[in-house]
């Protein structure tokens, strides 16, 4: 990544990742991440949300296939990659520029647990100890 703009973003997936394949057969998953800043307001003694930054991310090959299996809307993720600028003309002929991340690595944040597929509620991070189970009883 020498000479390129490296970026790490922490945020939540806006939608489920979408898997596609290039004409040569390479897998690519695209997803959007919303990253919101938080500041502490000493007057109200509360945390306040700032403006959200929305970035489209692409991850390639095996990582793309894993992303589609593991990541879902609402998952808190850490994305590290290269910031890319892309320009295009919209359907009205207006030139637009967008910033996107070509992800090197994507992972779920352990700060905010997400339930595995099929579970209704996330497992508690802290709580009372679970009673031991006697596996010898039949």
PDB file of C-alpha atoms in Angstrom, residues 113-116 120-126:
ATOM      1  CA  UNK A 113     -21.283  -8.884  19.963  1.00  0.00           C
ATOM      2  CA  UNK A 114     -23.620 -10.003  17.202  1.00  0.00           C
ATOM      3  CA  UNK A 115     -25.612 -13.220  17.504  1.00  0.00           C
ATOM      4  CA  UNK A 116     -24.526 -16.110  15.297  1.00  0.00           C
ATOM      5  CA  UNK A 120     -32.359 -14.513  18.562  1.00  0.00           C
ATOM      6  CA  UNK A 121     -30.349 -12.681  21.192  1.00  0.00           C
ATOM      7  CA  UNK A 122     -26.616 -12.060  21.554  1.00  0.00           C
ATOM      8  CA  UNK A 123     -24.917 -13.962  24.319  1.00  0.00           C
ATOM      9  CA  UNK A 124     -24.310 -11.803  27.398  1.00  0.00           C
ATOM     10  CA  UNK A 125     -20.772 -10.509  27.733  1.00  0.00           C
ATOM     11  CA  UNK A 126     -21.057 -10.116  31.497  1.00  0.00           C
TER      12      UNK A 126
END
